[in-house]
mmCIF file of C-alpha atoms in Angstrom:
data_model
loop_
_atom_site.group_PDB
_atom_site.id
_atom_site.type_symbol
_atom_site.label_atom_id
_atom_site.label_comp_id
_atom_site.label_asym_id
_atom_site.label_seq_id
_atom_site.Cartn_x
_atom_site.Cartn_y
_atom_site.Cartn_z
ATOM 1 C CA MET A 1 -52.010 -33.572 -3.393
ATOM 2 C CA GLU A 2 -49.654 -32.202 -5.734
ATOM 3 C CA ALA A 3 -53.029 -29.372 -6.641
ATOM 4 C CA ALA A 4 -53.423 -29.120 -2.888
ATOM 5 C CA GLY A 5 -49.703 -27.837 -2.505
ATOM 6 C CA ALA A 6 -49.738 -25.703 -5.796
ATOM 7 C CA ALA A 7 -53.158 -24.160 -3.962
ATOM 8 C CA GLU A 8 -51.281 -23.448 -0.853
ATOM 9 C CA ALA A 9 -48.348 -22.324 -2.516
ATOM 10 C CA GLY A 10 -50.243 -19.712 -4.291
ATOM 11 C CA ALA A 11 -52.130 -18.497 -1.006
ATOM 12 C CA ALA A 12 -48.794 -18.354 0.710
ATOM 13 C CA VAL A 13 -47.421 -16.078 -2.292
ATOM 14 C CA ALA A 14 -50.846 -14.054 -2.277
ATOM 15 C CA ALA A 15 -50.336 -13.422 1.395
ATOM 16 C CA GLN A 16 -46.745 -12.424 1.024
ATOM 17 C CA ALA A 17 -47.833 -9.527 -1.923
ATOM 18 C CA ALA A 18 -50.565 -8.449 0.501
ATOM 19 C CA ALA A 19 -48.308 -8.065 3.159
ATOM 20 C CA GLY A 20 -45.576 -6.388 1.518
ATOM 21 C CA ALA A 21 -48.439 -3.980 0.093
ATOM 22 C CA GLU A 22 -49.111 -2.925 3.757
ATOM 23 C CA ALA A 23 -45.954 -2.900 5.124
ATOM 24 C CA PRO A 24 -43.699 0.265 4.619
ATOM 25 C CA PRO A 25 -41.026 0.670 2.113
ATOM 26 C CA PRO A 26 -37.794 -0.826 3.393
ATOM 27 C CA PRO A 27 -34.630 1.693 4.451
ATOM 28 C CA GLY A 28 -33.460 3.468 1.588
ATOM 29 C CA ILE A 29 -36.313 3.630 -0.823
ATOM 30 C CA ALA A 30 -38.564 6.641 -0.637
ATOM 31 C CA PRO A 31 -42.561 6.828 -0.066
ATOM 32 C CA PRO A 32 -44.360 6.898 -3.272
ATOM 33 C CA ALA A 33 -44.938 10.485 -4.563
ATOM 34 C CA PRO A 34 -48.407 11.269 -3.084
ATOM 35 C CA ARG A 35 -47.442 10.190 0.678
ATOM 36 C CA ARG A 36 -44.479 12.757 0.359
ATOM 37 C CA LEU A 37 -46.716 15.606 -0.801
ATOM 38 C CA LEU A 38 -48.857 14.824 1.838
ATOM 39 C CA ALA A 39 -46.465 14.328 4.313
ATOM 40 C CA LEU A 40 -44.506 17.975 3.351
ATOM 41 C CA LEU A 41 -48.393 19.539 3.549
ATOM 42 C CA ARG A 42 -49.091 18.288 6.899
ATOM 43 C CA ASP A 43 -45.224 19.588 8.274
ATOM 44 C CA LYS A 44 -45.829 22.863 6.348
ATOM 45 C CA LEU A 45 -49.431 23.442 7.337
ATOM 46 C CA CYS A 46 -50.323 21.583 10.697
ATOM 47 C CA THR A 47 -48.127 23.713 12.938
ATOM 48 C CA TRP A 48 -48.679 25.683 15.975
ATOM 49 C CA TYR A 49 -47.515 29.193 14.450
ATOM 50 C CA ILE A 50 -49.898 28.591 11.567
ATOM 51 C CA LEU A 51 -53.066 27.895 13.948
ATOM 52 C CA LYS A 52 -51.842 30.661 15.981
ATOM 53 C CA THR A 53 -51.676 33.278 13.521
ATOM 54 C CA ILE A 54 -55.209 31.938 12.053
ATOM 55 C CA LEU A 55 -56.699 32.455 15.282
ATOM 56 C CA LEU A 56 -55.249 36.147 15.904
ATOM 57 C CA GLY A 57 -56.279 37.353 12.737
ATOM 58 C CA GLN A 58 -60.097 36.412 12.935
ATOM 59 C CA MET A 59 -59.832 37.865 16.393
ATOM 60 C CA LEU A 60 -58.915 41.228 14.829
ATOM 61 C CA SER A 61 -61.588 40.306 12.160
ATOM 62 C CA LEU A 62 -64.087 40.125 14.537
ATOM 63 C CA PHE A 63 -62.945 43.255 16.363
ATOM 64 C CA ILE A 64 -63.649 45.117 12.765
ATOM 65 C CA CYS A 65 -66.984 43.242 12.315
ATOM 66 C CA GLY A 66 -67.872 45.066 15.670
ATOM 67 C CA THR A 67 -67.060 48.565 14.352
ATOM 68 C CA ALA A 68 -68.823 47.699 10.930
ATOM 69 C CA VAL A 69 -72.206 46.410 12.652
ATOM 70 C CA THR A 70 -72.274 48.936 15.373
ATOM 71 C CA SER A 71 -72.248 51.910 12.464
ATOM 72 C CA GLN A 72 -74.662 50.404 9.986
ATOM 73 C CA TYR A 73 -76.989 49.878 12.771
ATOM 74 C CA LEU A 74 -76.662 53.526 13.720
ATOM 75 C CA ALA A 75 -76.746 54.448 10.349
ATOM 76 C CA GLU A 76 -79.695 52.420 9.292
ATOM 77 C CA HIS A 77 -82.203 52.636 12.576
ATOM 78 C CA TYR A 78 -81.183 55.982 14.061
ATOM 79 C CA GLN A 79 -79.525 57.627 11.020
ATOM 80 C CA VAL A 80 -76.463 58.731 12.910
ATOM 81 C CA ASN A 81 -73.588 59.173 10.590
ATOM 82 C CA THR A 82 -70.373 60.525 12.545
ATOM 83 C CA PRO A 83 -67.530 58.296 11.425
ATOM 84 C CA MET A 84 -65.080 61.501 13.158
ATOM 85 C CA PHE A 85 -66.677 61.269 16.255
ATOM 86 C CA GLN A 86 -66.298 57.514 16.708
ATOM 87 C CA SER A 87 -62.821 57.875 15.847
ATOM 88 C CA PHE A 88 -62.196 60.608 17.990
ATOM 89 C CA ILE A 89 -63.829 58.267 21.103
ATOM 90 C CA ASN A 90 -61.139 55.531 20.077
ATOM 91 C CA TYR A 91 -58.317 57.995 20.212
ATOM 92 C CA SER A 92 -59.558 59.652 23.342
ATOM 93 C CA LEU A 93 -59.275 56.100 24.559
ATOM 94 C CA LEU A 94 -55.527 55.543 23.707
ATOM 95 C CA LEU A 95 -54.463 58.666 24.593
ATOM 96 C CA LEU A 96 -56.246 58.116 28.468
ATOM 97 C CA VAL A 97 -54.528 54.598 28.747
ATOM 98 C CA TYR A 98 -51.163 54.267 26.320
ATOM 99 C CA THR A 99 -50.377 57.899 26.393
ATOM 100 C CA THR A 100 -50.703 57.845 30.120
ATOM 101 C CA MET A 101 -48.084 54.788 30.301
ATOM 102 C CA LEU A 102 -45.810 56.952 28.392
ATOM 103 C CA ALA A 103 -46.472 59.671 30.896
ATOM 104 C CA PHE A 104 -45.101 57.855 33.797
ATOM 105 C CA ARG A 105 -41.694 56.466 31.970
ATOM 106 C CA THR A 106 -38.514 57.661 32.628
ATOM 107 C CA GLY A 107 -35.619 57.778 30.590
ATOM 108 C CA GLY A 108 -34.973 57.498 27.187
ATOM 109 C CA ASP A 109 -38.373 56.376 26.079
ATOM 110 C CA SER A 110 -40.058 58.723 28.698
ATOM 111 C CA LEU A 111 -43.049 60.847 26.283
ATOM 112 C CA LEU A 112 -40.720 63.752 26.607
ATOM 113 C CA GLN A 113 -37.813 62.270 24.861
ATOM 114 C CA ILE A 114 -39.721 60.716 22.450
ATOM 115 C CA LEU A 115 -41.789 64.206 21.499
ATOM 116 C CA LYS A 116 -38.325 65.778 21.283
ATOM 117 C CA GLN A 117 -36.714 63.072 18.899
ATOM 118 C CA ARG A 118 -39.640 61.983 16.730
ATOM 119 C CA TRP A 119 -42.566 64.345 17.499
ATOM 120 C CA TRP A 120 -42.521 65.311 13.588
ATOM 121 C CA LYS A 121 -42.725 61.557 12.433
ATOM 122 C CA TYR A 122 -45.807 60.726 14.918
ATOM 123 C CA ILE A 123 -47.736 63.701 13.509
ATOM 124 C CA LEU A 124 -47.871 62.603 9.970
ATOM 125 C CA LEU A 125 -48.542 59.123 11.277
ATOM 126 C CA GLY A 126 -51.567 60.097 13.112
ATOM 127 C CA LEU A 127 -52.341 62.152 10.190
ATOM 128 C CA ALA A 128 -52.356 59.130 8.099
ATOM 129 C CA ASP A 129 -54.282 57.007 10.559
ATOM 130 C CA VAL A 130 -57.020 59.657 10.720
ATOM 131 C CA GLU A 131 -57.791 60.297 7.315
ATOM 132 C CA ALA A 132 -57.464 56.706 6.657
ATOM 133 C CA ASN A 133 -60.751 55.831 8.367
ATOM 134 C CA TYR A 134 -62.298 59.015 7.308
ATOM 135 C CA THR A 135 -61.827 58.604 3.754
ATOM 136 C CA ILE A 136 -63.042 54.913 3.749
ATOM 137 C CA VAL A 137 -66.127 55.829 5.309
ATOM 138 C CA LYS A 138 -66.849 58.748 3.292
ATOM 139 C CA ALA A 139 -66.356 56.941 0.189
ATOM 140 C CA TYR A 140 -69.475 55.126 1.129
ATOM 141 C CA GLN A 141 -71.220 58.501 0.377
ATOM 142 C CA TYR A 142 -70.181 58.645 -3.599
ATOM 143 C CA THR A 143 -69.578 54.942 -4.408
ATOM 144 C CA THR A 144 -71.113 51.606 -4.564
ATOM 145 C CA LEU A 145 -70.339 48.900 -1.596
ATOM 146 C CA THR A 146 -69.085 46.612 -4.406
ATOM 147 C CA SER A 147 -66.308 49.188 -5.430
ATOM 148 C CA VAL A 148 -65.266 49.538 -1.696
ATOM 149 C CA GLN A 149 -64.656 46.057 -1.344
ATOM 150 C CA LEU A 150 -63.094 45.689 -4.049
ATOM 151 C CA LEU A 151 -60.874 48.847 -4.556
ATOM 152 C CA ASP A 152 -59.845 48.469 -0.644
ATOM 153 C CA CYS A 153 -57.759 45.450 -1.756
ATOM 154 C CA PHE A 154 -55.442 47.903 -3.241
ATOM 155 C CA GLY A 155 -53.727 48.390 0.203
ATOM 156 C CA ILE A 156 -52.318 44.995 0.017
ATOM 157 C CA PRO A 157 -49.782 45.620 -3.080
ATOM 158 C CA VAL A 158 -49.110 49.135 -1.448
ATOM 159 C CA LEU A 159 -48.100 47.458 1.714
ATOM 160 C CA MET A 160 -46.276 44.825 0.017
ATOM 161 C CA ALA A 161 -44.323 47.225 -1.927
ATOM 162 C CA LEU A 162 -43.444 49.609 1.348
ATOM 163 C CA SER A 163 -42.306 46.668 3.356
ATOM 164 C CA TRP A 164 -40.281 45.529 0.338
ATOM 165 C CA PHE A 165 -38.456 49.160 0.424
ATOM 166 C CA ILE A 166 -38.659 50.246 4.191
ATOM 167 C CA LEU A 167 -38.652 47.159 5.697
ATOM 168 C CA ARG A 168 -36.738 45.127 3.560
ATOM 169 C CA ALA A 169 -39.119 42.195 3.383
ATOM 170 C CA ARG A 170 -38.120 39.743 0.492
ATOM 171 C CA TYR A 171 -41.237 37.681 -1.043
ATOM 172 C CA ARG A 172 -40.916 34.273 -2.713
ATOM 173 C CA LEU A 173 -43.213 32.825 -5.305
ATOM 174 C CA ILE A 174 -45.734 31.249 -2.977
ATOM 175 C CA HIS A 175 -46.348 34.732 -1.248
ATOM 176 C CA PHE A 176 -47.429 35.998 -4.389
ATOM 177 C CA ILE A 177 -49.878 33.029 -5.246
ATOM 178 C CA ALA A 178 -51.076 33.247 -2.040
ATOM 179 C CA VAL A 179 -52.314 37.081 -2.337
ATOM 180 C CA ALA A 180 -53.639 36.345 -5.574
ATOM 181 C CA VAL A 181 -55.853 33.745 -4.189
ATOM 182 C CA CYS A 182 -57.111 35.714 -1.381
ATOM 183 C CA LEU A 183 -58.240 38.488 -3.977
ATOM 184 C CA LEU A 184 -59.719 35.700 -5.781
ATOM 185 C CA GLY A 185 -61.730 35.059 -2.606
ATOM 186 C CA VAL A 186 -62.688 38.704 -2.061
ATOM 187 C CA GLY A 187 -63.984 38.660 -5.721
ATOM 188 C CA THR A 188 -66.367 35.667 -4.963
ATOM 189 C CA MET A 189 -67.557 37.554 -2.029
ATOM 190 C CA VAL A 190 -68.214 40.660 -4.493
ATOM 191 C CA GLY A 191 -70.100 38.311 -6.691
ATOM 192 C CA ALA A 192 -72.234 36.898 -4.024
ATOM 193 C CA ASP A 193 -73.049 40.327 -2.897
ATOM 194 C CA ILE A 194 -74.378 40.982 -6.557
ATOM 195 C CA LEU A 195 -76.154 37.549 -6.656
ATOM 196 C CA ALA A 196 -77.837 38.145 -3.239
ATOM 197 C CA GLY A 197 -78.866 41.883 -4.414
ATOM 198 C CA ARG A 198 -76.596 43.724 -1.765
ATOM 199 C CA GLN A 199 -75.040 46.110 -4.385
ATOM 200 C CA ASP A 200 -75.679 49.474 -3.313
ATOM 201 C CA SER A 201 -77.171 52.021 -6.001
ATOM 202 C CA GLU A 202 -74.544 54.458 -7.372
ATOM 203 C CA GLY A 203 -73.820 57.438 -5.504
ATOM 204 C CA SER A 204 -73.564 60.813 -6.558
ATOM 205 C CA ASP A 205 -70.265 60.673 -7.995
ATOM 206 C CA VAL A 206 -68.571 57.057 -8.345
ATOM 207 C CA VAL A 207 -65.032 58.583 -9.186
ATOM 208 C CA ILE A 208 -64.753 60.667 -6.269
ATOM 209 C CA GLY A 209 -65.812 57.602 -3.895
ATOM 210 C CA ASP A 210 -63.305 55.146 -5.703
ATOM 211 C CA VAL A 211 -60.329 57.973 -5.607
ATOM 212 C CA LEU A 212 -61.502 58.209 -2.073
ATOM 213 C CA VAL A 213 -60.923 54.420 -1.745
ATOM 214 C CA LEU A 214 -57.690 54.189 -3.292
ATOM 215 C CA LEU A 215 -56.560 56.890 -1.028
ATOM 216 C CA GLY A 216 -57.653 55.403 1.942
ATOM 217 C CA ALA A 217 -56.122 52.046 1.407
ATOM 218 C CA SER A 218 -52.835 53.671 0.701
ATOM 219 C CA LEU A 219 -52.789 55.488 3.614
ATOM 220 C CA TYR A 220 -53.957 52.159 5.453
ATOM 221 C CA ALA A 221 -50.782 50.596 4.040
ATOM 222 C CA ILE A 222 -48.249 53.209 5.387
ATOM 223 C CA SER A 223 -49.588 53.561 8.777
ATOM 224 C CA ASN A 224 -49.679 49.672 8.844
ATOM 225 C CA VAL A 225 -45.920 49.661 8.041
ATOM 226 C CA SER A 226 -44.962 52.151 10.232
ATOM 227 C CA GLU A 227 -46.655 50.435 12.893
ATOM 228 C CA GLU A 228 -44.558 47.067 12.103
ATOM 229 C CA TYR A 229 -41.422 49.338 12.229
ATOM 230 C CA ILE A 230 -42.246 50.974 15.331
ATOM 231 C CA VAL A 231 -43.514 47.512 16.965
ATOM 232 C CA LYS A 232 -40.748 45.447 16.229
ATOM 233 C CA ASN A 233 -38.101 48.091 16.692
ATOM 234 C CA LEU A 234 -39.211 50.305 19.749
ATOM 235 C CA SER A 235 -42.445 49.188 21.603
ATOM 236 C CA ARG A 236 -46.039 48.527 21.335
ATOM 237 C CA VAL A 237 -46.857 51.498 24.013
ATOM 238 C CA GLU A 238 -44.888 54.210 22.174
ATOM 239 C CA PHE A 239 -46.915 53.565 18.944
ATOM 240 C CA LEU A 240 -50.132 53.533 20.733
ATOM 241 C CA GLY A 241 -49.411 56.494 22.891
ATOM 242 C CA MET A 242 -48.453 58.640 20.045
ATOM 243 C CA VAL A 243 -51.252 57.307 17.901
ATOM 244 C CA GLY A 244 -53.482 58.300 20.653
ATOM 245 C CA LEU A 245 -51.927 61.850 21.410
ATOM 246 C CA PHE A 246 -51.843 62.727 18.253
ATOM 247 C CA GLY A 247 -55.019 60.902 16.668
ATOM 248 C CA THR A 248 -56.951 62.886 19.486
ATOM 249 C CA ILE A 249 -55.688 66.277 18.416
ATOM 250 C CA ILE A 250 -56.128 65.727 14.541
ATOM 251 C CA SER A 251 -59.667 63.981 14.963
ATOM 252 C CA GLY A 252 -60.638 66.667 17.190
ATOM 253 C CA LEU A 253 -59.911 69.229 15.247
ATOM 254 C CA GLN A 254 -61.691 67.681 11.801
ATOM 255 C CA LEU A 255 -64.676 66.893 14.271
ATOM 256 C CA ALA A 256 -64.968 70.452 15.278
ATOM 257 C CA ILE A 257 -64.752 71.617 11.819
ATOM 258 C CA LEU A 258 -67.066 69.062 9.655
ATOM 259 C CA GLU A 259 -68.948 67.119 12.216
ATOM 260 C CA HIS A 260 -70.062 69.036 14.877
ATOM 261 C CA LYS A 261 -73.564 69.939 13.641
ATOM 262 C CA ASP A 262 -74.459 65.707 13.031
ATOM 263 C CA ILE A 263 -73.319 65.752 16.794
ATOM 264 C CA MET A 264 -75.997 68.228 17.788
ATOM 265 C CA LYS A 265 -78.817 66.310 15.539
ATOM 266 C CA ILE A 266 -78.378 63.025 17.665
ATOM 267 C CA GLN A 267 -81.271 62.211 19.594
ATOM 268 C CA TRP A 268 -79.756 60.240 22.396
ATOM 269 C CA ASN A 269 -81.088 57.515 24.449
ATOM 270 C CA TRP A 270 -79.539 54.222 26.346
ATOM 271 C CA LYS A 271 -79.353 52.357 22.848
ATOM 272 C CA ILE A 272 -77.296 54.614 20.951
ATOM 273 C CA ALA A 273 -74.876 54.911 23.353
ATOM 274 C CA LEU A 274 -74.631 51.497 23.761
ATOM 275 C CA LEU A 275 -73.597 51.172 20.426
ATOM 276 C CA PHE A 276 -71.276 54.056 20.444
ATOM 277 C CA ILE A 277 -69.703 52.246 23.828
ATOM 278 C CA VAL A 278 -69.532 48.784 21.757
ATOM 279 C CA PHE A 279 -68.306 50.446 18.660
ATOM 280 C CA ALA A 280 -65.427 52.696 21.047
ATOM 281 C CA LEU A 281 -64.415 48.809 22.901
ATOM 282 C CA CYS A 282 -64.257 47.383 19.416
ATOM 283 C CA MET A 283 -62.129 49.810 18.158
ATOM 284 C CA PHE A 284 -60.036 50.102 21.067
ATOM 285 C CA GLY A 285 -59.271 46.416 20.989
ATOM 286 C CA LEU A 286 -58.256 46.601 17.379
ATOM 287 C CA TYR A 287 -55.848 49.189 17.790
ATOM 288 C CA SER A 288 -54.464 47.449 21.242
ATOM 289 C CA PHE A 289 -54.498 43.867 19.724
ATOM 290 C CA MET A 290 -53.089 44.590 16.092
ATOM 291 C CA PRO A 291 -49.678 45.668 17.043
ATOM 292 C CA VAL A 292 -49.199 42.022 19.151
ATOM 293 C CA VAL A 293 -50.338 40.264 16.153
ATOM 294 C CA ILE A 294 -48.185 42.315 13.973
ATOM 295 C CA LYS A 295 -45.045 41.473 15.766
ATOM 296 C CA VAL A 296 -45.971 37.926 15.849
ATOM 297 C CA THR A 297 -46.295 37.995 12.210
ATOM 298 C CA SER A 298 -46.098 40.916 9.755
ATOM 299 C CA ALA A 299 -48.488 43.729 8.405
ATOM 300 C CA THR A 300 -48.911 42.153 5.097
ATOM 301 C CA SER A 301 -50.378 38.860 7.114
ATOM 302 C CA VAL A 302 -52.599 40.788 9.333
ATOM 303 C CA ASN A 303 -54.344 42.789 6.144
ATOM 304 C CA LEU A 304 -54.644 39.141 4.537
ATOM 305 C CA GLY A 305 -56.465 37.710 7.698
ATOM 306 C CA ILE A 306 -58.810 40.449 8.198
ATOM 307 C CA LEU A 307 -60.395 40.123 4.462
ATOM 308 C CA THR A 308 -62.780 37.974 6.312
ATOM 309 C CA ALA A 309 -63.909 40.646 8.075
ATOM 310 C CA ASP A 310 -66.505 41.469 5.789
ATOM 311 C CA LEU A 311 -67.661 38.191 5.638
ATOM 312 C CA TYR A 312 -68.768 37.812 9.445
ATOM 313 C CA SER A 313 -70.640 41.152 8.893
ATOM 314 C CA LEU A 314 -72.410 39.726 6.141
ATOM 315 C CA PHE A 315 -73.109 36.425 8.541
ATOM 316 C CA PHE A 316 -74.501 39.146 11.317
ATOM 317 C CA GLY A 317 -76.191 40.905 8.520
ATOM 318 C CA LEU A 318 -78.519 37.960 7.998
ATOM 319 C CA PHE A 319 -79.834 38.349 11.577
ATOM 320 C CA LEU A 320 -79.613 42.163 12.010
ATOM 321 C CA PHE A 321 -80.351 43.388 8.201
ATOM 322 C CA TYR A 322 -82.017 40.467 6.777
ATOM 323 C CA TYR A 323 -79.749 39.914 4.193
ATOM 324 C CA LYS A 324 -79.969 37.324 1.517
ATOM 325 C CA PHE A 325 -77.866 34.208 2.108
ATOM 326 C CA SER A 326 -75.732 33.119 -0.516
ATOM 327 C CA GLY A 327 -73.127 29.827 -0.558
ATOM 328 C CA LEU A 328 -70.657 31.537 -2.538
ATOM 329 C CA TYR A 329 -70.352 33.590 0.789
ATOM 330 C CA ILE A 330 -68.929 30.257 2.309
ATOM 331 C CA LEU A 331 -66.789 29.518 -0.692
ATOM 332 C CA SER A 332 -65.101 32.890 -0.890
ATOM 333 C CA PHE A 333 -64.401 32.107 3.263
ATOM 334 C CA VAL A 334 -62.645 29.383 2.404
ATOM 335 C CA VAL A 335 -60.586 30.541 -0.575
ATOM 336 C CA ILE A 336 -59.560 33.671 1.573
ATOM 337 C CA MET A 337 -58.394 30.920 4.351
ATOM 338 C CA VAL A 338 -56.628 28.987 1.844
ATOM 339 C CA GLY A 339 -54.548 32.107 0.837
ATOM 340 C CA PHE A 340 -54.088 33.118 3.872
ATOM 341 C CA ILE A 341 -52.721 29.627 5.090
ATOM 342 C CA LEU A 342 -50.191 29.598 2.341
ATOM 343 C CA TYR A 343 -48.716 33.068 2.544
ATOM 344 C CA CYS A 344 -48.261 32.273 6.278
ATOM 345 C CA SER A 345 -46.820 28.644 5.527
ATOM 346 C CA THR A 346 -43.309 30.250 4.126
ATOM 347 C CA PRO A 347 -41.747 33.233 6.223
ATOM 348 C CA THR A 348 -40.336 36.246 4.337
ATOM 349 C CA ARG A 349 -36.588 36.759 4.537
ATOM 350 C CA THR A 350 -35.246 40.537 5.674
ATOM 351 C CA ALA A 351 -32.662 41.366 3.351
ATOM 352 C CA GLU A 352 -29.094 41.948 5.310
ATOM 353 C CA PRO A 353 -28.196 45.682 4.863
ATOM 354 C CA THR A 354 -25.127 46.039 2.447
ATOM 355 C CA THR A 355 -21.589 45.591 4.534
ATOM 356 C CA VAL A 356 -18.085 46.597 3.587
ATOM 357 C CA PRO A 357 -16.566 42.980 3.164
ATOM 358 C CA GLN A 358 -13.979 41.886 5.402
ATOM 359 C CA PRO A 359 -10.513 39.932 5.028
ATOM 360 C CA HIS A 360 -10.625 36.549 5.548
ATOM 361 C CA SER A 361 -8.583 36.618 8.521
ATOM 362 C CA ALA A 362 -12.019 38.114 10.309
ATOM 363 C CA GLY A 363 -13.509 34.884 10.315
ATOM 364 C CA LEU A 364 -15.158 33.099 13.132
ATOM 365 C CA ASP A 365 -11.793 31.329 14.536
ATOM 366 C CA ASN A 366 -10.333 35.106 14.855
ATOM 367 C CA ALA A 367 -13.322 36.226 16.347
ATOM 368 C CA ALA A 368 -13.088 33.401 19.135
ATOM 369 C CA LEU A 369 -9.480 33.852 19.433
ATOM 370 C CA LYS A 370 -10.331 37.767 20.434
ATOM 371 C CA LEU A 371 -13.041 36.675 22.691
ATOM 372 C CA ASP A 372 -11.064 34.363 24.608
ATOM 373 C CA GLU A 373 -8.214 37.207 24.376
ATOM 374 C CA ASN A 374 -10.498 39.628 25.816
ATOM 375 C CA ASP A 375 -11.494 37.095 28.674
ATOM 376 C CA THR A 376 -7.942 36.481 29.625
ATOM 377 C CA ILE A 377 -7.060 40.071 29.790
ATOM 378 C CA LEU A 378 -10.110 40.836 32.308
ATOM 379 C CA ARG A 379 -9.183 38.341 34.381
ATOM 380 C CA PHE A 380 -5.801 39.491 34.208
ATOM 381 C CA LEU A 381 -6.437 43.029 35.151
ATOM 382 C CA THR A 382 -9.186 41.507 37.784
ATOM 383 C CA PHE A 383 -5.989 39.384 39.524
ATOM 384 C CA CYS A 384 -3.800 42.697 39.565
ATOM 385 C CA ALA A 385 -6.441 44.770 41.078
ATOM 386 C CA SER A 386 -7.486 42.146 43.951
ATOM 387 C CA HIS A 387 -3.438 41.886 44.647
ATOM 388 C CA ALA A 388 -3.153 45.643 44.743
ATOM 389 C CA GLN A 389 -5.496 46.353 46.972
ATOM 390 C CA PHE A 390 -4.098 43.522 49.421
ATOM 391 C CA TYR A 391 -0.746 45.135 49.107
ATOM 392 C CA MET A 392 -2.277 48.691 50.215
ATOM 393 C CA MET A 393 -4.071 46.967 53.310
#
């Protein structure tokens, strides 16, 4: 009997211990560290803002992939290399849609008023945007694909520096770690290219090509920072309308000087025309949609998100251009996305402009008193006006 009682007591103690292990910790006692870490990561990363940012960024990457695939198909299958003509079509579409919208506006944000106030600024912006597109494409004639992919990332630190000084963005340590992780993903992608044999032979002058890439990346950074400022402080239509107007003029002049002979050599057919149309629609969608994404996030976040565009182009190239597949492509995509999510998990803050310190008496209480006084005065004046009108009758 005693042995049976001891066994039952032992079983009861074991059951209580098991129940205590499964039960949640009592109030006032913190959960274990791994559980707290998982809960923190879930609260920081599993949010609608992060998911929305990822989806918007990858939509932009698909637009860029469309422009890259159609351009490469034109170059490899039809020997058509007309980057400025393709840009001219895009700027013309922007002019047709958004500049026309500005032309029908009235008041202070009409086309005429914008040109009177900021015409020279938009000339510089249009020049930076046109030449950024041109120099990056031109660099492929002088340097390797690997160099372009690596050096093109130079635009991200330039963009962060410009955002610091112009947009007064202030970064935290996690933002720099996230950028480093994204660049590590780009390095993994370049390594996959080398292992798959996709590194091109060197062009005629590698130094010129590398300089063109660095110049194009810097011009892209200038254009994107300007875009973020205009979209968040003025309007999306103004940015697109002005870029369409001056981009059409600048690219049209440059096209007439540099590419008129190449256009005359094109043997037009419906396939070439279709490729030009798809390119134009993808580029128009990219330009139209990017201000929306920048307004939700930031120019730096957008540039980190579109690093996956090259990977999408590679995936399409497996079927269209018979590239060799490498598992490192999947790894690089995952690494880039991890860095992108880390960057978006913590918002940047904006530094407040320096103001003259106010005396202690001008605090919140006094501000509320002033509002009450203004409301009282307004009600008193309304009362006097109504009675005056009554007596005048």
